[in-house]
Amino acid sequence: MKSAPFEYVRPQNLHDVCQLLSDSAIDSRVIAGGQTLVPLMAMRLARPERLVDITHVDELADIVETEDTIRIGACVRQRSAERSPVIHQHLPLLSKALPNVGHQQTRNRGTIGGSICNADPTAEIVLTAVTLGATLNLQSINGPRSVCVTDFLVDAMETSIADNECLVSIDFPKTRTKNSGCGFVEVNARASDYAIVAAAVSLTLDERHEKCTHISACIGGASSVPVMTAETQNSLLGSELTDQEIEAAVSHAARQLTPMDDVHASGMYRKRVAAELLARAIREARDDCRSDRHAH
Amino acid sequence: MTHYVSKKRRPKEDGRFITGRGKFVADIKRPGMTHVAMVQSPVPSARLKSIDTSRALALPGVLDVITGEELAAHTRPHQNALDTPEVVVYPMAVDRVRFAGEWVAAVVATSRHIAEDAAELVDVDYELTDFVVDPEQAMLSHAPLVHEAHGSNILLSREFVWGPVDDDAKRSEHKIGFRVRWGRNATVPIETFGVVAQWDEGSGILDIWASIQMPSYAESIAAMLDIPLNTVRAHYDVDVGGSYGVKRGLKHTIVAAYLSRKHGVPVRYIEDRLENMTGGEMHGPDRIFDMTVAFDDDGTINSLGIVAIDDAGANSSRGPLQLGKPVSAICGPYRINSVYYHAISVATNKSGQSAVRGFGQSPTNVAIEACVDRVARFLNLDRLEVRRRNLVKKDEFPWRIPSGSSYDSGDYLAVVEKAVSLSELGTMGARVEQARSQGLLSGIGVVTTLEPGGGNSSFEPLLNPKNTTTTWPESCVVKMDRTGLITAMITTSTSGQGHQTLVATIIGEELRVDPDSIRVVHLDTLTGMPGNTPVASRMAIMLGGAASGAAGKLKTRLATIAAHALDTSPDQLELIEGGFRVAVTPAKSITFAELAIIAHREDHRMPANLEPGLQETFVMQVPTGGELPTPDGVVQMYPCYSFACHICRVEIDPATGKTHIPEYVIAHDCGTVINPDIVRGMVIGGAAHGIGAALYEKFEYNEDGQLLTGSFADYLIPSALEIPDIKLDEHCTPSPHTSHGQKGVGEGGYLGAPAAIACAVNDALVPLGLERWELPLRMGELADQIAGGQTLGNLLGP
Amino acid sequence: MRIELTVNGKRVAHDVEPRLSLVDFLRDELDLTGTHVGCEHGVCGACSVIVDGDAVRSCLMFAVQADGAEVTTIEGVGNGPGTLSALQDAFWETHALQCGYCTPGMIIAAESLLAQNDNPSDQDIREAIEGNLCRCTGYVQIVEAIALAARNIREARS
């Protein structure tokens, strides 16, 4: 399990990254944490001619707070994000999702941007980005481009990133208000495995913490990309999120899903469990919000 | 009272491992060493039309590319364990491939990187042929043949009738039958198999360093390479990074040795993980059991019927013999009067089978324990109570079972009571109810299982009449050097069992010498004595016995010299720490150091007719062994039987099918414990293997004959978050057959845990009217079954 | 390609092929064979080392990526030749190993945990080593060893 030969370059700034990626004569591939790419190369399922290591580009490594968003640099390590007070405060859903990503040692190397560009249908970070409606900021020799994550994700393991583009940062809208709550639930055979199915929910209740005024409810692992459950969301808007209402609402969710069979679970399993996990995640988000009220 | 045996002591081996100074095969570097990578078949069955190696050979750094045809022209095929002379298997495919992953060509190059580059450049033209994946399909008359010359896919079909099976069935008040499945898995060590081979033209010796745990390794190498046995020097001082039965890389060794001889360079082949899983042929038993059990109203089990179909995959080496070991404990720990056993080994187009911890006993234990649970449920009796009624009682030993083996000793009910107490079984039902009230499924598993240890390998002649094996000795050499220090020599490599600690502790005990001062070294196959490696829970019994025997002989020799020096007779001497004294006049004493000088340098102080030096050898015979099976298959196999009671509780999320194990307790009796920490680790570690087999691990082939779980991402080895905090209690019923009353302990945890988990999961399913005796009980399938609500069916039917 | 890095406190400079993994570099170029190869695809943890303060998989890094980094392997754990770290000593005391193959990676993972948390719960310990597979022990004595080491470290400090 040794990689095929390749060249390695380590640019120090974004301009040089874009210059390198613009050379279409050579098959370049960006490497950040490499926690997915390196095993693929070891199995020779990926064999780029050149690796462009972007982890020494300072401008990709920051977490920046603006008025409405948290901007996470593409090379921010998953473990750094997991420990970040800013993320904990403003992106509680991401904080909940991150401990489920791989295990501590892969999170020490793996990056937020790398996970999104890898576009694994079961990836927790991708699911979170879709749930929260993240925007991706890309750069190429031709200039910057911003794209909504749902437009970025094309298919399983496939994105709309161009060969000459580099992901620079991800803008997550701040979600924490005193009326908000979130839930993240996944199931896997072993704790450190990829999720078989996962559900992420971010919601807001009214001032009295009774009725749901906004909800993003998303399922990962049961289709080629994470699926926003529009029908479920619509049926819960304005509701009091009783267990019965949630149960009824998630029954719509599975219809949208087009899961695959694999050695770990059947497609039917994924459909069934997706609905159940979605219900759990909604309840978790609801309880999270209501327990917040007591805290304030 | 003992001085060192059974006392807490830091194991001798651990110091080198915690500092990263173990010497594993991958740490061995020889000048000019070359590296092998394999070309593997992507298809399960094909005729090899052509293999073009020219592009690979042209790559700089490539020494050679060999095919199966070349290797077969210069070697002999693998020896079959069964009497199947027409099944001819070489290390690499010749003319046709028989499973996806089989080796087709081997590249040797100056680095592993280059070898892998070249392996991609070998062009193989495969002509696909029919294949068979399912063992029951393979038994049908029209099935594609895995080994055409054999004329059938059935490698073994032997029926045994031990005791009055028909009469017992007739007189029994009830009879039930059902199927149990054990999935294909293995113990999958974290170190893959590796070997370094170096043919030395000058000495005419083939040196082998390997990650090996395999009886008759050097003998097999010599036979296959067709060279004299005394040219093969397999080094046993290589640390083995886990084995649990599977480290049997004979075919790997033949390839490396052949290449080394051909090119005059050291050749290393270390499997990478993908080669290991797909082509290493280390998969374990893969079984279907059709069970029948005849019993009475009070829960007395009179007779068992077992039809075991074992999927051996595409070779016929030692794997199929794993249908034989269970014969030694075919009744479990129960007083069962008669047994019908039909052992069937079937070839399919999958990886060949290797030995795995317990050598086939663990699947059989699941089937037996499933029988007991179903009998209890049929009769609406408590499952533990049914076991208590059927267990052999402590005053009934030695207890001979119908298939001929005698259980040496035990107090099974006492062990059960310890497990009941430690697990707080009395209140476990309340904890089940509590879990159920939270929407979970919850159930309890209580099983009682045996661990045969230290056997004579009589399953070989039992399943192959041409085999005449009736003993499996083990040896130890003990010497005292000129300064009075002790060195012991053993003839096996170690894969975590702590043999150095075992031998030093027992020699220390015999000679009243601090075990920390005793050096234990591993010989090689040229300098070594008869040995059979640490298989079959045998080393405490056999190597411990050999160490005790050799130390005892040395003590006698020392006493003879001491008596002469002290002008007394040996029977007047008393062993003290570091020497002897005269019992009646304790002031008169002599140290080992002084005796060592006498023995090596002072002939004038030696007794007459005693040769100089202080060195003794003991070759341990298997206790109770030595007889061939009778024509109807009755044979004494194992001298020692350890016993364990596992009690666990599981919780299952009914939606996801995920099983969690909040409680797990084992009480066990392996006779006298030599080192408590080592024993504890063996039992817990074995149970962890069993939990993996019960819930997670499977080599899954699809209908196209492709292995779907060929990496660690898909073959699920449990982590620290899956294995619970397993609690232990011990009981000691010494064996009458061993030096200190010890029995085997290396396999027991693995022999109980799969049954315990399977019984607990099935107990949890009872309120749903479901059952599932198909291991592993993976979450996806379990949840689908729960959602589908397949009913209990004929659980209670005849 | 020329790389320079610090391994167990020593500066080393080597020419390497870009495709050489960090674990192969440590084992084959530096003869630091205490770090083991188990799966080469990032699951088993036998190759764990500390890079710039964090435990990582050395099979999931190319040596060129470690240019300029500080790397600690099992050979660099402890307080100098002939001494054991609190964790190594505790692993011996509880016999938290059998074959010893996963042990260096396991100790590295545990060193990383105790550097951040000297009073971990059993659950903290299990989470810290969940990426390190052990086939021999069933983990119980490993968890005990790490808890014991933490206790010894705390007591030595107070």
PDB file of N, CA, C and O in Angstrom, chain A residues 1-5 42-44 47 187-194 196 263-266 268-269 272-273 276-277 280, chain B residues 112-113 116-117 120 272-274 653 655-656 658 696 700 708-709 712-714 716-717 721-722 778-780 783-784 787:
ATOM      1  N   MET A   1       0.835  -1.186   0.000  1.00  0.00           N
ATOM      2  CA  MET A   1       0.000   0.000   0.000  1.00  0.00           C
ATOM      3  C   MET A   1       0.880   1.249   0.000  1.00  0.00           C
ATOM      4  O   MET A   1       0.827   2.061   0.902  1.00  0.00           O
ATOM      5  N   LYS A   2       1.696   1.365  -1.025  1.00  0.00           N
ATOM      6  CA  LYS A   2       2.538   2.540  -1.191  1.00  0.00           C
ATOM      7  C   LYS A   2       1.962   3.356  -2.345  1.00  0.00           C
ATOM      8  O   LYS A   2       1.593   2.791  -3.388  1.00  0.00           O
ATOM      9  N   SER A   3       1.941   4.664  -2.159  1.00  0.00           N
ATOM     10  CA  SER A   3       1.404   5.533  -3.201  1.00  0.00           C
ATOM     11  C   SER A   3       2.225   5.414  -4.476  1.00  0.00           C
ATOM     12  O   SER A   3       3.431   5.146  -4.426  1.00  0.00           O
ATOM     13  N   ALA A   4       1.563   5.667  -5.583  1.00  0.00           N
ATOM     14  CA  ALA A   4       2.295   5.843  -6.835  1.00  0.00           C
ATOM     15  C   ALA A   4       3.120   7.127  -6.713  1.00  0.00           C
ATOM     16  O   ALA A   4       2.803   7.996  -5.898  1.00  0.00           O
ATOM     17  N   PRO A   5       4.174   7.264  -7.516  1.00  0.00           N
ATOM     18  CA  PRO A   5       5.021   8.461  -7.390  1.00  0.00           C
ATOM     19  C   PRO A   5       4.256   9.744  -7.716  1.00  0.00           C
ATOM     20  O   PRO A   5       3.309   9.731  -8.510  1.00  0.00           O
ATOM     21  N   ALA A  42      -2.705   5.453  -1.004  1.00  0.00           N
ATOM     22  CA  ALA A  42      -2.036   4.211  -0.601  1.00  0.00           C
ATOM     23  C   ALA A  42      -2.658   3.015  -1.319  1.00  0.00           C
ATOM     24  O   ALA A  42      -1.966   2.062  -1.662  1.00  0.00           O
ATOM     25  N   MET A  43      -3.976   3.076  -1.524  1.00  0.00           N
ATOM     26  CA  MET A  43      -4.650   1.989  -2.242  1.00  0.00           C
ATOM     27  C   MET A  43      -4.572   2.192  -3.756  1.00  0.00           C
ATOM     28  O   MET A  43      -5.123   1.411  -4.516  1.00  0.00           O
ATOM     29  N   ARG A  44      -3.928   3.266  -4.167  1.00  0.00           N
ATOM     30  CA  ARG A  44      -3.781   3.639  -5.571  1.00  0.00           C
ATOM     31  C   ARG A  44      -5.130   3.844  -6.255  1.00  0.00           C
ATOM     32  O   ARG A  44      -5.271   3.647  -7.462  1.00  0.00           O
ATOM     33  N   ARG A  47      -4.296   8.873  -7.763  1.00  0.00           N
ATOM     34  CA  ARG A  47      -2.880   8.931  -8.144  1.00  0.00           C
ATOM     35  C   ARG A  47      -2.559  10.244  -8.851  1.00  0.00           C
ATOM     36  O   ARG A  47      -2.256  10.263 -10.047  1.00  0.00           O
ATOM     37  N   VAL A 187     -25.700   7.262  13.483  1.00  0.00           N
ATOM     38  CA  VAL A 187     -25.545   5.867  13.861  1.00  0.00           C
ATOM     39  C   VAL A 187     -24.422   5.268  13.013  1.00  0.00           C
ATOM     40  O   VAL A 187     -24.290   5.540  11.823  1.00  0.00           O
ATOM     41  N   ASN A 188     -23.597   4.517  13.702  1.00  0.00           N
ATOM     42  CA  ASN A 188     -22.524   3.800  13.017  1.00  0.00           C
ATOM     43  C   ASN A 188     -22.238   2.533  13.809  1.00  0.00           C
ATOM     44  O   ASN A 188     -22.650   2.418  14.966  1.00  0.00           O
ATOM     45  N   ALA A 189     -21.558   1.597  13.174  1.00  0.00           N
ATOM     46  CA  ALA A 189     -21.322   0.323  13.847  1.00  0.00           C
ATOM     47  C   ALA A 189     -20.350   0.518  15.001  1.00  0.00           C
ATOM     48  O   ALA A 189     -20.573   0.036  16.102  1.00  0.00           O
ATOM     49  N   ARG A 190     -19.250   1.196  14.732  1.00  0.00           N
ATOM     50  CA  ARG A 190     -18.292   1.535  15.778  1.00  0.00           C
ATOM     51  C   ARG A 190     -18.268   3.050  15.917  1.00  0.00           C
ATOM     52  O   ARG A 190     -18.514   3.773  14.937  1.00  0.00           O
ATOM     53  N   ALA A 191     -17.898   3.513  17.091  1.00  0.00           N
ATOM     54  CA  ALA A 191     -17.971   4.945  17.352  1.00  0.00           C
ATOM     55  C   ALA A 191     -17.155   5.761  16.355  1.00  0.00           C
ATOM     56  O   ALA A 191     -17.530   6.876  16.000  1.00  0.00           O
ATOM     57  N   SER A 192     -16.026   5.222  15.897  1.00  0.00           N
ATOM     58  CA  SER A 192     -15.171   6.050  15.045  1.00  0.00           C
ATOM     59  C   SER A 192     -15.424   5.856  13.558  1.00  0.00           C
ATOM     60  O   SER A 192     -14.734   6.431  12.730  1.00  0.00           O
ATOM     61  N   ASP A 193     -16.417   5.049  13.213  1.00  0.00           N
ATOM     62  CA  ASP A 193     -16.681   4.823  11.793  1.00  0.00           C
ATOM     63  C   ASP A 193     -17.411   5.996  11.167  1.00  0.00           C
ATOM     64  O   ASP A 193     -18.029   6.807  11.845  1.00  0.00           O
ATOM     65  N   TYR A 194     -17.382   6.018   9.834  1.00  0.00           N
ATOM     66  CA  TYR A 194     -18.276   6.896   9.108  1.00  0.00           C
ATOM     67  C   TYR A 194     -19.700   6.606   9.561  1.00  0.00           C
ATOM     68  O   TYR A 194     -20.045   5.464   9.873  1.00  0.00           O
ATOM     69  N   ILE A 196     -23.467   5.704   9.214  1.00  0.00           N
ATOM     70  CA  ILE A 196     -24.296   5.019   8.224  1.00  0.00           C
ATOM     71  C   ILE A 196     -25.407   5.977   7.804  1.00  0.00           C
ATOM     72  O   ILE A 196     -25.675   6.147   6.619  1.00  0.00           O
ATOM     73  N   VAL A 263     -22.553  -3.152   2.564  1.00  0.00           N
ATOM     74  CA  VAL A 263     -22.313  -4.281   3.449  1.00  0.00           C
ATOM     75  C   VAL A 263     -22.751  -3.964   4.875  1.00  0.00           C
ATOM     76  O   VAL A 263     -23.035  -4.861   5.665  1.00  0.00           O
ATOM     77  N   HIS A 264     -22.861  -2.673   5.221  1.00  0.00           N
ATOM     78  CA  HIS A 264     -23.200  -2.321   6.597  1.00  0.00           C
ATOM     79  C   HIS A 264     -24.699  -2.167   6.817  1.00  0.00           C
ATOM     80  O   HIS A 264     -25.174  -2.364   7.929  1.00  0.00           O
ATOM     81  N   ALA A 265     -25.413  -1.788   5.784  1.00  0.00           N
ATOM     82  CA  ALA A 265     -26.848  -1.574   5.972  1.00  0.00           C
ATOM     83  C   ALA A 265     -27.547  -1.558   4.617  1.00  0.00           C
ATOM     84  O   ALA A 265     -26.983  -1.107   3.621  1.00  0.00           O
ATOM     85  N   SER A 266     -28.795  -2.006   4.639  1.00  0.00           N
ATOM     86  CA  SER A 266     -29.584  -1.999   3.411  1.00  0.00           C
ATOM     87  C   SER A 266     -30.122  -0.594   3.162  1.00  0.00           C
ATOM     88  O   SER A 266     -30.165   0.252   4.063  1.00  0.00           O
ATOM     89  N   MET A 268     -33.216   0.063   2.686  1.00  0.00           N
ATOM     90  CA  MET A 268     -34.411   0.160   3.524  1.00  0.00           C
ATOM     91  C   MET A 268     -34.041   0.580   4.941  1.00  0.00           C
ATOM     92  O   MET A 268     -34.738   1.363   5.576  1.00  0.00           O
ATOM     93  N   TYR A 269     -32.934   0.013   5.420  1.00  0.00           N
ATOM     94  CA  TYR A 269     -32.460   0.396   6.762  1.00  0.00           C
ATOM     95  C   TYR A 269     -32.223   1.899   6.805  1.00  0.00           C
ATOM     96  O   TYR A 269     -32.658   2.605   7.708  1.00  0.00           O
ATOM     97  N   ARG A 272     -35.439   3.932   6.822  1.00  0.00           N
ATOM     98  CA  ARG A 272     -36.170   3.810   8.089  1.00  0.00           C
ATOM     99  C   ARG A 272     -35.439   4.553   9.202  1.00  0.00           C
ATOM    100  O   ARG A 272     -36.025   5.329   9.951  1.00  0.00           O
ATOM    101  N   VAL A 273     -34.134   4.292   9.275  1.00  0.00           N
ATOM    102  CA  VAL A 273     -33.363   4.861  10.380  1.00  0.00           C
ATOM    103  C   VAL A 273     -33.198   6.366  10.194  1.00  0.00           C
ATOM    104  O   VAL A 273     -33.164   7.118  11.170  1.00  0.00           O
ATOM    105  N   GLU A 276     -36.072   7.977  11.801  1.00  0.00           N
ATOM    106  CA  GLU A 276     -35.992   7.878  13.260  1.00  0.00           C
ATOM    107  C   GLU A 276     -34.925   8.835  13.818  1.00  0.00           C
ATOM    108  O   GLU A 276     -35.157   9.528  14.813  1.00  0.00           O
ATOM    109  N   LEU A 277     -33.779   8.890  13.150  1.00  0.00           N
ATOM    110  CA  LEU A 277     -32.722   9.782  13.652  1.00  0.00           C
ATOM    111  C   LEU A 277     -33.133  11.240  13.512  1.00  0.00           C
ATOM    112  O   LEU A 277     -32.793  12.077  14.356  1.00  0.00           O
ATOM    113  N   ARG A 280     -35.187  12.063  16.396  1.00  0.00           N
ATOM    114  CA  ARG A 280     -34.363  12.227  17.596  1.00  0.00           C
ATOM    115  C   ARG A 280     -33.630  13.564  17.564  1.00  0.00           C
ATOM    116  O   ARG A 280     -33.497  14.232  18.592  1.00  0.00           O
TER     117      ARG A 280
ATOM    118  N   ARG B 112       9.795  -1.982  -1.668  1.00  0.00           N
ATOM    119  CA  ARG B 112       8.390  -2.369  -1.751  1.00  0.00           C
ATOM    120  C   ARG B 112       7.630  -1.413  -2.686  1.00  0.00           C
ATOM    121  O   ARG B 112       6.720  -1.831  -3.398  1.00  0.00           O
ATOM    122  N   HIS B 113       8.038  -0.150  -2.685  1.00  0.00           N
ATOM    123  CA  HIS B 113       7.369   0.802  -3.581  1.00  0.00           C
ATOM    124  C   HIS B 113       7.501   0.357  -5.037  1.00  0.00           C
ATOM    125  O   HIS B 113       6.534   0.338  -5.790  1.00  0.00           O
ATOM    126  N   GLU B 116       5.479  -2.702  -5.865  1.00  0.00           N
ATOM    127  CA  GLU B 116       4.063  -2.404  -6.108  1.00  0.00           C
ATOM    128  C   GLU B 116       3.865  -1.742  -7.473  1.00  0.00           C
ATOM    129  O   GLU B 116       2.888  -2.034  -8.171  1.00  0.00           O
ATOM    130  N   ASP B 117       4.790  -0.855  -7.830  1.00  0.00           N
ATOM    131  CA  ASP B 117       4.699  -0.239  -9.164  1.00  0.00           C
ATOM    132  C   ASP B 117       4.720  -1.324 -10.247  1.00  0.00           C
ATOM    133  O   ASP B 117       3.946  -1.282 -11.205  1.00  0.00           O
ATOM    134  N   GLU B 120       1.613  -3.612 -10.814  1.00  0.00           N
ATOM    135  CA  GLU B 120       0.559  -3.036 -11.655  1.00  0.00           C
ATOM    136  C   GLU B 120       0.832  -3.266 -13.138  1.00  0.00           C
ATOM    137  O   GLU B 120      -0.068  -3.108 -13.964  1.00  0.00           O
ATOM    138  N   ASP B 272       0.868  -6.311   2.964  1.00  0.00           N
ATOM    139  CA  ASP B 272       0.157  -5.121   3.412  1.00  0.00           C
ATOM    140  C   ASP B 272      -1.258  -5.555   3.782  1.00  0.00           C
ATOM    141  O   ASP B 272      -1.644  -6.717   3.617  1.00  0.00           O
ATOM    142  N   ARG B 273      -2.008  -4.622   4.344  1.00  0.00           N
ATOM    143  CA  ARG B 273      -3.291  -5.028   4.932  1.00  0.00           C
ATOM    144  C   ARG B 273      -4.251  -5.558   3.873  1.00  0.00           C
ATOM    145  O   ARG B 273      -4.992  -6.509   4.124  1.00  0.00           O
ATOM    146  N   LEU B 274      -4.221  -5.007   2.687  1.00  0.00           N
ATOM    147  CA  LEU B 274      -5.144  -5.499   1.656  1.00  0.00           C
ATOM    148  C   LEU B 274      -4.741  -6.892   1.201  1.00  0.00           C
ATOM    149  O   LEU B 274      -5.584  -7.775   1.020  1.00  0.00           O
ATOM    150  N   ASP B 653     -30.858  -0.911  20.588  1.00  0.00           N
ATOM    151  CA  ASP B 653     -31.743   0.137  20.096  1.00  0.00           C
ATOM    152  C   ASP B 653     -32.588  -0.504  18.989  1.00  0.00           C
ATOM    153  O   ASP B 653     -32.048  -0.909  17.963  1.00  0.00           O
ATOM    154  N   ALA B 655     -34.541   0.579  16.822  1.00  0.00           N
ATOM    155  CA  ALA B 655     -34.600   1.275  15.530  1.00  0.00           C
ATOM    156  C   ALA B 655     -33.319   1.065  14.733  1.00  0.00           C
ATOM    157  O   ALA B 655     -33.350   0.764  13.542  1.00  0.00           O
ATOM    158  N   THR B 656     -32.188   1.210  15.395  1.00  0.00           N
ATOM    159  CA  THR B 656     -30.915   1.132  14.672  1.00  0.00           C
ATOM    160  C   THR B 656     -30.304  -0.258  14.690  1.00  0.00           C
ATOM    161  O   THR B 656     -29.391  -0.552  13.918  1.00  0.00           O
ATOM    162  N   LYS B 658     -28.427  -1.324  16.950  1.00  0.00           N
ATOM    163  CA  LYS B 658     -27.105  -1.255  17.575  1.00  0.00           C
ATOM    164  C   LYS B 658     -27.142  -1.876  18.971  1.00  0.00           C
ATOM    165  O   LYS B 658     -27.990  -1.530  19.791  1.00  0.00           O
ATOM    166  N   TYR B 696     -19.645  -7.831  15.133  1.00  0.00           N
ATOM    167  CA  TYR B 696     -19.078  -6.899  14.154  1.00  0.00           C
ATOM    168  C   TYR B 696     -18.372  -7.533  12.960  1.00  0.00           C
ATOM    169  O   TYR B 696     -18.450  -7.032  11.857  1.00  0.00           O
ATOM    170  N   GLU B 700     -17.181 -10.825   4.339  1.00  0.00           N
ATOM    171  CA  GLU B 700     -18.420 -10.963   3.580  1.00  0.00           C
ATOM    172  C   GLU B 700     -18.093 -11.025   2.095  1.00  0.00           C
ATOM    173  O   GLU B 700     -17.467 -10.112   1.549  1.00  0.00           O
ATOM    174  N   LEU B 708     -16.140  -8.142   0.269  1.00  0.00           N
ATOM    175  CA  LEU B 708     -16.616  -6.766   0.461  1.00  0.00           C
ATOM    176  C   LEU B 708     -15.985  -6.107   1.674  1.00  0.00           C
ATOM    177  O   LEU B 708     -16.106  -4.897   1.861  1.00  0.00           O
ATOM    178  N   THR B 709     -15.352  -6.880   2.521  1.00  0.00           N
ATOM    179  CA  THR B 709     -14.821  -6.336   3.775  1.00  0.00           C
ATOM    180  C   THR B 709     -13.318  -6.592   3.836  1.00  0.00           C
ATOM    181  O   THR B 709     -12.820  -7.215   4.759  1.00  0.00           O
ATOM    182  N   PHE B 712      -9.701  -2.394   6.832  1.00  0.00           N
ATOM    183  CA  PHE B 712     -10.122  -2.127   8.207  1.00  0.00           C
ATOM    184  C   PHE B 712     -11.264  -1.120   8.279  1.00  0.00           C
ATOM    185  O   PHE B 712     -11.827  -0.894   9.336  1.00  0.00           O
ATOM    186  N   ALA B 713     -11.587  -0.487   7.156  1.00  0.00           N
ATOM    187  CA  ALA B 713     -12.738   0.410   7.159  1.00  0.00           C
ATOM    188  C   ALA B 713     -14.043  -0.386   7.121  1.00  0.00           C
ATOM    189  O   ALA B 713     -15.079   0.102   7.565  1.00  0.00           O
ATOM    190  N   ASP B 714     -13.988  -1.605   6.602  1.00  0.00           N
ATOM    191  CA  ASP B 714     -15.200  -2.404   6.450  1.00  0.00           C
ATOM    192  C   ASP B 714     -15.204  -3.666   7.311  1.00  0.00           C
ATOM    193  O   ASP B 714     -16.264  -4.168   7.666  1.00  0.00           O
ATOM    194  N   LEU B 716     -14.831  -4.835  10.715  1.00  0.00           N
ATOM    195  CA  LEU B 716     -14.948  -3.957  11.889  1.00  0.00           C
ATOM    196  C   LEU B 716     -14.385  -4.605  13.148  1.00  0.00           C
ATOM    197  O   LEU B 716     -15.038  -5.425  13.791  1.00  0.00           O
ATOM    198  N   ILE B 717     -13.174  -4.209  13.493  1.00  0.00           N
ATOM    199  CA  ILE B 717     -12.557  -4.670  14.735  1.00  0.00           C
ATOM    200  C   ILE B 717     -12.994  -3.744  15.864  1.00  0.00           C
ATOM    201  O   ILE B 717     -12.872  -2.528  15.738  1.00  0.00           O
ATOM    202  N   LEU B 721     -14.273   1.643  22.664  1.00  0.00           N
ATOM    203  CA  LEU B 721     -15.638   2.097  22.936  1.00  0.00           C
ATOM    204  C   LEU B 721     -16.679   1.005  22.679  1.00  0.00           C
ATOM    205  O   LEU B 721     -17.844   1.181  23.004  1.00  0.00           O
ATOM    206  N   GLU B 722     -16.277  -0.087  22.088  1.00  0.00           N
ATOM    207  CA  GLU B 722     -17.221  -1.191  21.883  1.00  0.00           C
ATOM    208  C   GLU B 722     -17.075  -2.285  22.941  1.00  0.00           C
ATOM    209  O   GLU B 722     -18.026  -2.996  23.242  1.00  0.00           O
ATOM    210  N   ARG B 778     -25.065  -8.281  13.221  1.00  0.00           N
ATOM    211  CA  ARG B 778     -24.749  -6.904  12.841  1.00  0.00           C
ATOM    212  C   ARG B 778     -25.988  -6.035  12.889  1.00  0.00           C
ATOM    213  O   ARG B 778     -27.099  -6.489  12.624  1.00  0.00           O
ATOM    214  N   MET B 779     -25.754  -4.776  13.162  1.00  0.00           N
ATOM    215  CA  MET B 779     -26.864  -3.865  13.420  1.00  0.00           C
ATOM    216  C   MET B 779     -27.829  -3.763  12.239  1.00  0.00           C
ATOM    217  O   MET B 779     -29.038  -3.720  12.442  1.00  0.00           O
ATOM    218  N   GLY B 780     -27.287  -3.720  11.042  1.00  0.00           N
ATOM    219  CA  GLY B 780     -28.163  -3.536   9.889  1.00  0.00           C
ATOM    220  C   GLY B 780     -29.146  -4.678   9.728  1.00  0.00           C
ATOM    221  O   GLY B 780     -30.358  -4.476   9.594  1.00  0.00           O
ATOM    222  N   ALA B 783     -31.636  -4.895  12.750  1.00  0.00           N
ATOM    223  CA  ALA B 783     -32.708  -3.888  12.694  1.00  0.00           C
ATOM    224  C   ALA B 783     -33.704  -4.218  11.592  1.00  0.00           C
ATOM    225  O   ALA B 783     -34.908  -4.032  11.769  1.00  0.00           O
ATOM    226  N   ASP B 784     -33.214  -4.701  10.454  1.00  0.00           N
ATOM    227  CA  ASP B 784     -34.140  -5.068   9.379  1.00  0.00           C
ATOM    228  C   ASP B 784     -35.065  -6.197   9.841  1.00  0.00           C
ATOM    229  O   ASP B 784     -36.252  -6.209   9.520  1.00  0.00           O
ATOM    230  N   ALA B 787     -37.600  -4.719  12.233  1.00  0.00           N
ATOM    231  CA  ALA B 787     -38.591  -3.916  11.507  1.00  0.00           C
ATOM    232  C   ALA B 787     -39.525  -4.807  10.703  1.00  0.00           C
ATOM    233  O   ALA B 787     -40.723  -4.544  10.604  1.00  0.00           O
TER     234      ALA B 787
END
